[in-house]
Amino acid sequence: IVGVVGVGQDISARKNAETRVSMLAADLRLLIDSANAPIIGIDAFGCVNEWNNKAAEITGYAKDEVVGCYLVRDFIIDEYKTAVNGVLHKALEGSETDNFEFPFVTKSGERVEILLNATTRRDTTGKVFGVVGVGQDITELKRGQAELTRVANDLQLLIETANAPIFGINAEGRVNEWNRKMAAITGFSKDEVFGKDLVDEYISDEFRESVRQVLD
């Protein structure tokens, strides 16, 4: 042996690229964790592998409690399991879905409504390895809609059962409301008058002009 010879390679560019990739990955992780929207991911088997801080806040489950669990089996209300599983299965096949609603069971047993976009996750070769969903908590919105529906139903019931004649017309002067008392007094049922011109059809000749002026 007379010595040692070494053959080297300049890997500065590769190291710089690795550093940039690491920084990008760290920035992406920070963005996911701190996003003001629930972000949930599953692998190809339907097990949770992504669960950001907002998802934890909404559901009450910490990331450590859910990673590795089956999303649909363990956290989706029974009557929606088939529908949600279908959406996720389609995403795993490359067919993404926007704005689908599903109810989620929180740790305390409450129901929250989530609006989610299911996006296919692919590796650098294009192979699908999971699904990520960016969502929105619409629980309060759904409750508000339910309350509006209840109030509208109550109002309709009040109109129908009122002990006074109540009628309504649209902007064209055509009947769009006609309660039971109105039907009893006039002899015309709601079905008979709906969509007809109130003044032309049901007001006597001598009062048509004055009534039309009042309604206009």
Coordinates of N, CA, C and O in Angstrom, one line a residue, residues 203-211:
I203 N -112.9 41.0 -8.6 CA -113.4 42.2 -8.1 C -114.5 42.7 -9.1 O -114.3 42.7 -10.3
S204 N -115.6 43.2 -8.5 CA -116.7 43.7 -9.4 C -116.3 44.9 -10.2 O -115.4 45.6 -9.8
D205 N -117.0 45.1 -11.3 CA -116.6 46.1 -12.3 C -116.4 47.5 -11.7 O -115.5 48.2 -11.9
E206 N -117.4 47.9 -10.8 CA -117.4 49.3 -10.3 C -116.2 49.5 -9.3 O -115.9 50.7 -9.0
F207 N -115.6 48.5 -8.8 CA -114.5 48.7 -7.9 C -113.1 48.3 -8.4 O -112.1 48.5 -7.7
R208 N -113.1 47.8 -9.6 CA -111.8 47.3 -10.2 C -110.7 48.4 -10.2 O -109.6 48.2 -9.8
E209 N -111.1 49.6 -10.7 CA -110.1 50.6 -10.9 C -109.5 51.1 -9.5 O -108.3 51.3 -9.3
S210 N -110.4 51.3 -8.6 CA -110.0 51.8 -7.2 C -109.1 50.7 -6.5 O -108.1 51.1 -5.9
V211 N -109.5 49.5 -6.6 CA -108.8 48.4 -6.0 C -107.4 48.3 -6.7 O -106.4 48.1 -6.0

